[in-house]
Amino acid sequence: MKYMQRRGASAFLLWLAGVLCFASVSAQTPAQMEQFRQLPAEQQRQLMELPADQQRRLMEQYRQGSTVVQERPLEQPRQTEEPPAPVAPVRDAETGLPMFGYDLFEGVPSTFAPVTDIPVPTDFVIGVGDMVSVQLFGKVPGSFMLVVNRDGSLNFPEIGPIPVSGMAFDDMRRMLQERVAEQMIGVTASVTMGELRSIRIFMLGEARRPGAYTVSSLSTITNALLVSGGVRRNGSLRNIELKRNGRTVATLDLYDLLMRGDTSRDVRLEPGDVIFIPQVGTQVGIRGEVMRPAVYELKNERSVDDLVRLAGGLSPEAYLQGAQISRISPHQERVLEDLDLRTAEGRSRALRVGDLVRVPSILDRVENIVKLEGHVWREGNVEFRPGMRLTDLIPSIADLRDMPDLHYVLIRRELQPDRRVIGQSADLAAAWRNPGGDADIPLFPRDQVRVFSIAGERPDVAEILDQLRLQASFDEPLPIVRISGRVRAPGSYPLEPEMRVSDLLRAGGRLAESAYAIEAEITRYEVVGGEYREIGLIDVNLAAIRAGDSSADLLLQPYDFLNVREVTDWRDQETVTFVGEVRFPGTYPIRKGETLLSALARAGGLTERAYANGAILTRAKLRQREREQIRQLTQRMEADLMALSLQSAQAPEGGGDVGATITAARGLLADLRSAEAVGRLAMDLNRILRATPGSDDDLVLEDGDVLMIPGPMQSVTVLGEVQSPTSILFDRGLDRSAYIDLSGGLTRRADASRIYVVRANGTVTTQGSNRWFRAESAQIMPGDTIVVPMNVERMRPIPLWTAVTQILFNLAVTVAAVNSF
């Protein structure tokens, strides 16, 4: 009794709160408040959840005699502990094949909105809770939203209760329109369905989330399957049962939906229906050349032919006579059986549980084609036609890229019946001159025709050469010949039947401009008695071959090596460049052995402003040598620095000045790494100018030499360990010490005993062991550089200190001079 009292009190408080909320939020009139109190508690609760404008509209409809309800949300599926399935297709663990149909439920959302935006079918059966929308037109217009109450009737304003439960929607609509026309003169009605009732159904068996679900009354079996998350992997897709009042009223085969789009068995649900998913039936797999490889569940299918139809049929590449069945034997062993799908017996082979059918593809090998590749615009396969020749494949120069080699086209050919590979060449230019003639060689199926460029080597030949090496044996020597020397494309080439020297010259791109066209040499290797290899040399008369003498055109053998020599004294054009104070600066071609005096005379000699003492000559060969020297010094310096760092790590704390030494060494190493080789040749140009042309004092030029002649020079540079390294205006009365003093004097790290002078012409003058320069050599001249090195004895000894610092200073002096031009 106390429980009932508490329950009544709670209900009263809930009702009171609703009334107050309704009055405050909606600002209703007393009449509307009274109407609200007369509503059932459930409708009051639903009404309070609506916005204020919808509250007023629905209350007005209620005042006119209609019953209103608020749309009820769909009940959420009951969650289980099973995690959501991945979006990827479901695959069989053993075969890796997708399990057909199960991915239909992958990625299904966990919530579903009510079905309210689809047309209501005419055979829809009206039930309690459905809403009917009636629109009146004519003398008494109006709009009503009527709900089918619990006794199955609609409370129609001005007409009264009308029983509709159990009627088909089309019949109800016709009946309501007739009643309105009979009882409301001059008024017609438009009848549609509003919100539909929800029904409770049960999802049982091998569903992913079994349980009870509230769904729309328009829902079908597939809607319920999607709500419940679909079918488990061990559930059947082909025998889904719909049970009603304990009897199976329908069976759904999802394969009909997935393969044929047939929804005829996807029936509409009614309250209390049970959808039962039994365990999966017989499953077999099929892979390979079918349209839809997968694992399938069998229903009425019994044979391999039935399985192929489930898989969408065979692909065009299927190799029918090579099919196989992998199945489990009675002894619980997996065995393999051959299957010929070309025969009725093979197609009718019965299937067993766990069978896996494999349909292989035909070989990826096309027989009736000729392949064109290389230096062409359109590479690819071309249909082979009987009687086809080279000019049929390449009819004109328009099919080739720029600069093709028209005299050597290489054909890879397979000989029947063992498909041995040989190389066959052709002269395309000769074939075009006489189509159908001997040069226009016939083609065969599977020929690969490659066109080359006239530039450079031909690496594309390597593929056929590798195949020829694989075929070589003791009885069949490797059919390869080589050509080197002065030809455009030296290298190895396939030895063709009846191949001669002229054919090898054609393969090598013919003679280069520098070739010695009178005579060549063949190195021939022969195995004597199967015991040892003997080398022989054969002279080749190239002049006779070029003149058309067939007797001089020797027949080649495997491993023959043709060497075409260079014309005596042939070389590329060499040049020398003059920059600065010459009468006609520029680049001049030179003869082999030409000297500086000769070339300088051709350039008009020096101008009146030329300062010969400051001339700089750079040479490519010396630049390369300097670059290598810098590289070696860098490596040795790095090794010394590493060893010094190791000593520093092992030395007791506070011992020596190792840290300062390492810091200085790292600075020198960084300078050495960034140093650029110049390749300067130190020389006394004045002495050369006084020499006799061609004498020992004259300088023989080399290709790429650059001579830079400066104008008048008026400065002396001081570098190294001075307070202010700088350039000072030349003064004939100043000596080395005076210039150093003008640069601020020596620093504490300076080595006064090793000061040296780099003359303007690149030569170096150093101090003797106990004395300075001789009088004639001690004089400082314009353009000279005084270098004060670091006193390396103050630091831990590193063997390369002196060499590295001197190289860096000399490079700096030369670079500064070169940059002044």
Coordinates of N, CA, C and O in Angstrom, one line a residue, residues 672-767:
L672 N 90.7 23.0 -45.5 CA 91.2 22.1 -46.5 C 90.1 21.5 -47.3 O 90.2 21.2 -48.5
R673 N 89.0 21.1 -46.6 CA 87.8 20.5 -47.3 C 87.2 21.5 -48.3 O 86.7 21.1 -49.3
S674 N 87.2 22.8 -48.0 CA 86.6 23.7 -48.9 C 87.5 24.3 -49.9 O 87.1 25.1 -50.8
A675 N 88.8 23.9 -49.9 CA 89.8 24.4 -50.8 C 89.5 23.9 -52.2 O 89.1 22.7 -52.4
E676 N 89.6 24.8 -53.2 CA 89.4 24.4 -54.6 C 90.8 24.4 -55.4 O 91.6 25.3 -55.2
A677 N 91.0 23.3 -56.1 CA 92.3 23.2 -56.8 C 92.3 24.2 -58.0 O 91.2 24.5 -58.6
V678 N 93.4 24.8 -58.2 CA 93.6 25.9 -59.3 C 94.4 25.3 -60.4 O 94.1 25.6 -61.6
G679 N 95.5 24.6 -60.1 CA 96.3 24.0 -61.2 C 97.3 25.0 -61.8 O 97.5 25.1 -63.0
R680 N 97.9 25.9 -60.9 CA 98.8 26.9 -61.4 C 100.2 26.3 -61.6 O 100.7 25.5 -60.8
L681 N 100.7 26.7 -62.8 CA 102.1 26.3 -63.1 C 103.0 27.6 -62.9 O 102.9 28.6 -63.6
A682 N 103.8 27.5 -61.8 CA 104.7 28.7 -61.5 C 105.8 28.8 -62.6 O 106.4 27.8 -63.0
M683 N 106.0 30.0 -63.1 CA 106.9 30.1 -64.2 C 107.4 31.6 -64.2 O 106.8 32.5 -63.7
D684 N 108.6 31.8 -64.9 CA 109.1 33.1 -65.1 C 108.9 33.5 -66.5 O 109.6 33.1 -67.5
L685 N 107.8 34.3 -66.8 CA 107.4 34.6 -68.1 C 108.5 35.5 -68.8 O 108.7 35.4 -70.0
N686 N 109.2 36.3 -68.0 CA 110.2 37.2 -68.6 C 111.3 36.3 -69.2 O 111.8 36.6 -70.3
R687 N 111.7 35.2 -68.5 CA 112.7 34.4 -69.0 C 112.3 33.7 -70.3 O 113.0 33.5 -71.2
I688 N 111.0 33.3 -70.4 CA 110.5 32.6 -71.6 C 110.4 33.6 -72.7 O 110.8 33.3 -73.9
L689 N 110.1 34.9 -72.4 CA 110.0 35.9 -73.5 C 111.4 36.2 -74.1 O 111.5 36.5 -75.3
R690 N 112.4 36.0 -73.3 CA 113.8 36.2 -73.8 C 114.4 35.0 -74.5 O 115.4 35.1 -75.2
A691 N 113.7 33.8 -74.4 CA 114.2 32.6 -75.0 C 114.0 32.6 -76.5 O 113.2 33.4 -77.1
T692 N 114.7 31.6 -77.1 CA 114.5 31.4 -78.6 C 113.3 30.4 -78.8 O 113.1 29.5 -78.0
P693 N 112.4 30.8 -79.7 CA 111.2 29.9 -79.9 C 111.6 28.5 -80.1 O 112.5 28.2 -81.0
G694 N 111.0 27.6 -79.4 CA 111.2 26.1 -79.5 C 112.4 25.6 -78.7 O 112.7 24.4 -78.7
S695 N 113.1 26.5 -78.0 CA 114.2 26.1 -77.2 C 113.7 25.5 -75.9 O 112.5 25.4 -75.6
D696 N 114.6 25.0 -75.1 CA 114.3 24.4 -73.8 C 113.6 25.3 -72.9 O 112.8 24.9 -72.0
D697 N 113.9 26.6 -72.9 CA 113.3 27.6 -72.0 C 111.9 27.9 -72.5 O 111.1 28.5 -71.7
D698 N 111.5 27.6 -73.7 CA 110.1 27.9 -74.2 C 109.2 26.8 -73.6 O 109.6 25.7 -73.4
L699 N 108.0 27.2 -73.3 CA 107.0 26.3 -72.7 C 106.1 25.6 -73.7 O 105.5 26.3 -74.5
V700 N 106.0 24.3 -73.7 CA 105.1 23.5 -74.5 C 103.7 23.6 -74.0 O 103.5 23.2 -72.8
L701 N 102.8 24.0 -74.8 CA 101.4 24.1 -74.3 C 100.7 22.8 -74.3 O 101.0 21.9 -75.0
E702 N 99.6 22.7 -73.5 CA 98.7 21.6 -73.4 C 97.3 22.1 -73.6 O 97.0 23.3 -73.4
D703 N 96.4 21.1 -74.0 CA 95.0 21.5 -74.2 C 94.4 22.0 -73.0 O 94.5 21.5 -71.9
G704 N 93.7 23.2 -73.1 CA 93.0 23.8 -72.0 C 93.9 24.7 -71.2 O 93.3 25.3 -70.2
D705 N 95.1 25.0 -71.5 CA 95.9 25.9 -70.8 C 95.3 27.3 -70.9 O 94.8 27.7 -71.9
V706 N 95.4 28.1 -69.8 CA 94.9 29.4 -69.7 C 96.0 30.3 -69.2 O 96.5 30.1 -68.1
L707 N 96.4 31.3 -70.0 CA 97.5 32.3 -69.6 C 96.8 33.6 -69.3 O 96.2 34.2 -70.1
M708 N 97.0 34.1 -68.0 CA 96.4 35.4 -67.6 C 97.5 36.4 -67.3 O 98.4 36.1 -66.5
I709 N 97.5 37.5 -68.1 CA 98.6 38.5 -68.0 C 97.9 39.8 -67.3 O 97.0 40.4 -67.9
P710 N 98.4 40.1 -66.1 CA 97.8 41.3 -65.4 C 98.4 42.6 -65.9 O 99.4 42.6 -66.6
G711 N 97.8 43.7 -65.6 CA 98.3 45.0 -65.9 C 99.3 45.4 -64.8 O 99.7 44.5 -63.9
P712 N 99.7 46.6 -64.7 CA 100.7 47.1 -63.7 C 100.2 46.7 -62.3 O 99.0 47.0 -62.0
M713 N 101.0 46.2 -61.4 CA 100.7 45.9 -60.1 C 101.4 46.8 -59.1 O 102.6 47.1 -59.3
Q714 N 100.7 47.3 -58.1 CA 101.3 48.3 -57.2 C 101.1 48.0 -55.7 O 101.2 48.8 -54.9
S715 N 100.9 46.7 -55.4 CA 100.6 46.3 -54.0 C 101.4 45.1 -53.7 O 101.9 44.3 -54.5
V716 N 101.7 45.0 -52.3 CA 102.3 43.8 -51.7 C 101.3 43.3 -50.7 O 100.8 44.1 -49.9
T717 N 101.1 42.0 -50.6 CA 100.1 41.4 -49.7 C 100.8 40.7 -48.6 O 101.8 40.0 -48.8
V718 N 100.3 40.9 -47.4 CA 100.9 40.2 -46.2 C 99.8 39.3 -45.6 O 98.7 39.8 -45.3
L719 N 100.0 38.0 -45.5 CA 99.0 37.0 -45.0 C 99.6 36.3 -43.8 O 100.8 36.2 -43.6
G720 N 98.7 35.6 -43.1 CA 99.1 34.7 -42.0 C 99.1 35.3 -40.7 O 98.2 36.1 -40.4
E721 N 100.1 35.0 -39.8 CA 100.0 35.4 -38.4 C 100.6 36.8 -38.2 O 101.7 37.0 -37.7
V722 N 99.9 37.8 -38.8 CA 100.2 39.2 -38.5 C 98.9 39.8 -37.9 O 97.8 39.2 -38.0
Q723 N 99.1 40.9 -37.3 CA 97.9 41.5 -36.6 C 96.8 42.0 -37.5 O 95.6 41.9 -37.2
S724 N 97.2 42.4 -38.7 CA 96.2 42.9 -39.7 C 96.6 42.5 -41.1 O 97.2 43.3 -41.8
P725 N 96.2 41.2 -41.5 CA 96.6 40.8 -42.9 C 96.0 41.8 -43.9 O 94.8 42.1 -43.9
T726 N 96.8 42.3 -44.8 CA 96.3 43.3 -45.8 C 97.2 43.4 -47.0 O 98.2 42.8 -47.0
S727 N 96.8 44.3 -47.9 CA 97.6 44.6 -49.1 C 98.1 46.1 -48.9 O 97.3 47.0 -48.5
I728 N 99.4 46.3 -49.2 CA 100.1 47.6 -48.9 C 100.6 48.1 -50.2 O 101.2 47.3 -51.1
L729 N 100.5 49.4 -50.4 CA 101.1 50.0 -51.6 C 102.6 49.8 -51.7 O 103.3 49.9 -50.7
F730 N 103.0 49.3 -52.9 CA 104.5 48.9 -53.1 C 105.3 50.2 -52.9 O 105.1 51.3 -53.4
D731 N 106.4 50.0 -52.1 CA 107.4 51.0 -51.9 C 108.8 50.3 -52.0 O 109.1 49.4 -51.3
R732 N 109.6 50.8 -53.0 CA 110.8 50.1 -53.3 C 111.8 50.2 -52.1 O 112.7 49.3 -52.0
G733 N 111.6 51.1 -51.2 CA 112.5 51.3 -50.1 C 112.2 50.4 -48.9 O 112.9 50.4 -48.0
L734 N 111.1 49.6 -49.0 CA 110.7 48.8 -47.9 C 111.1 47.4 -48.1 O 111.1 46.9 -49.2
D735 N 111.5 46.7 -47.0 CA 111.9 45.3 -47.1 C 110.8 44.4 -46.5 O 109.7 45.0 -46.1
R736 N 111.0 43.2 -46.3 CA 110.0 42.2 -45.8 C 109.6 42.7 -44.4 O 108.4 42.7 -44.1
S737 N 110.5 43.0 -43.5 CA 110.2 43.3 -42.1 C 109.3 44.6 -42.1 O 108.4 44.7 -41.3
A738 N 109.6 45.5 -43.0 CA 108.9 46.8 -43.0 C 107.4 46.5 -43.4 O 106.5 47.1 -42.8
Y739 N 107.2 45.7 -44.3 CA 105.8 45.4 -44.7 C 105.1 44.6 -43.6 O 103.9 44.9 -43.4
I740 N 105.8 43.8 -42.9 CA 105.2 43.1 -41.8 C 104.8 44.1 -40.7 O 103.7 44.0 -40.1
D741 N 105.7 45.0 -40.4 CA 105.4 46.0 -39.4 C 104.2 46.9 -39.8 O 103.4 47.2 -39.0
L742 N 104.1 47.2 -41.1 CA 102.9 48.0 -41.6 C 101.6 47.2 -41.4 O 100.5 47.7 -41.5
S743 N 101.7 45.8 -41.3 CA 100.6 45.0 -41.1 C 100.3 44.7 -39.6 O 99.5 43.8 -39.3
G744 N 100.9 45.5 -38.7 CA 100.7 45.4 -37.3 C 101.7 44.5 -36.6 O 101.6 44.3 -35.4
G745 N 102.6 43.9 -37.3 CA 103.6 43.0 -36.7 C 103.1 41.6 -36.5 O 102.0 41.3 -36.8
L746 N 104.0 40.8 -35.9 CA 103.7 39.4 -35.8 C 102.8 39.1 -34.6 O 102.8 39.9 -33.6
T747 N 102.0 38.1 -34.7 CA 101.2 37.6 -33.5 C 102.0 36.7 -32.7 O 103.1 36.3 -33.1
R748 N 101.5 36.3 -31.5 CA 102.2 35.4 -30.6 C 102.4 34.0 -31.2 O 103.3 33.3 -30.8
R749 N 101.5 33.7 -32.2 CA 101.6 32.3 -32.8 C 102.4 32.3 -34.0 O 102.6 31.2 -34.6
A750 N 103.0 33.4 -34.4 CA 103.8 33.5 -35.6 C 105.1 32.7 -35.5 O 105.7 32.7 -34.4
D751 N 105.5 32.1 -36.6 CA 106.8 31.4 -36.7 C 107.8 32.3 -37.5 O 107.8 32.2 -38.8
A752 N 108.5 33.2 -36.9 CA 109.4 34.1 -37.6 C 110.5 33.5 -38.4 O 111.0 34.1 -39.3
S753 N 110.9 32.2 -38.0 CA 111.9 31.6 -38.7 C 111.5 30.9 -40.0 O 112.4 30.5 -40.8
R754 N 110.2 30.9 -40.3 CA 109.7 30.2 -41.5 C 108.9 31.1 -42.4 O 108.1 30.7 -43.2
I755 N 109.1 32.4 -42.3 CA 108.4 33.4 -43.2 C 108.9 33.2 -44.6 O 110.1 33.0 -44.9
Y756 N 108.0 33.2 -45.6 CA 108.4 33.0 -47.0 C 107.6 34.0 -47.8 O 106.6 34.5 -47.4
V757 N 108.1 34.1 -49.1 CA 107.4 35.1 -50.0 C 107.0 34.3 -51.3 O 107.8 33.5 -51.9
V758 N 105.7 34.5 -51.6 CA 105.2 34.0 -52.9 C 105.3 35.1 -53.9 O 104.6 36.1 -53.8
R759 N 106.1 34.8 -54.9 CA 106.3 35.9 -55.9 C 105.1 36.0 -56.8 O 104.2 35.1 -56.8
A760 N 105.0 37.1 -57.5 CA 103.8 37.3 -58.4 C 103.7 36.3 -59.4 O 102.6 36.0 -59.9
N761 N 104.8 35.6 -59.8 CA 104.7 34.6 -60.9 C 104.5 33.2 -60.3 O 104.5 32.2 -61.0
G762 N 104.3 33.1 -59.0 CA 103.9 31.8 -58.4 C 105.1 31.1 -57.7 O 104.9 30.1 -57.0
T763 N 106.3 31.5 -58.0 CA 107.5 30.9 -57.3 C 107.5 31.3 -55.9 O 107.0 32.4 -55.5
V764 N 108.2 30.5 -55.0 CA 108.3 30.7 -53.6 C 109.8 30.9 -53.2 O 110.6 30.1 -53.6
T765 N 110.0 31.9 -52.4 CA 111.4 32.2 -51.9 C 111.3 32.1 -50.4 O 110.5 32.7 -49.7
T766 N 112.2 31.2 -49.8 CA 112.2 30.9 -48.4 C 113.4 31.4 -47.8 O 114.5 31.6 -48.4
Q767 N 113.4 31.4 -46.4 CA 114.6 31.8 -45.7 C 115.5 30.6 -45.5 O 115.0 29.5 -45.4

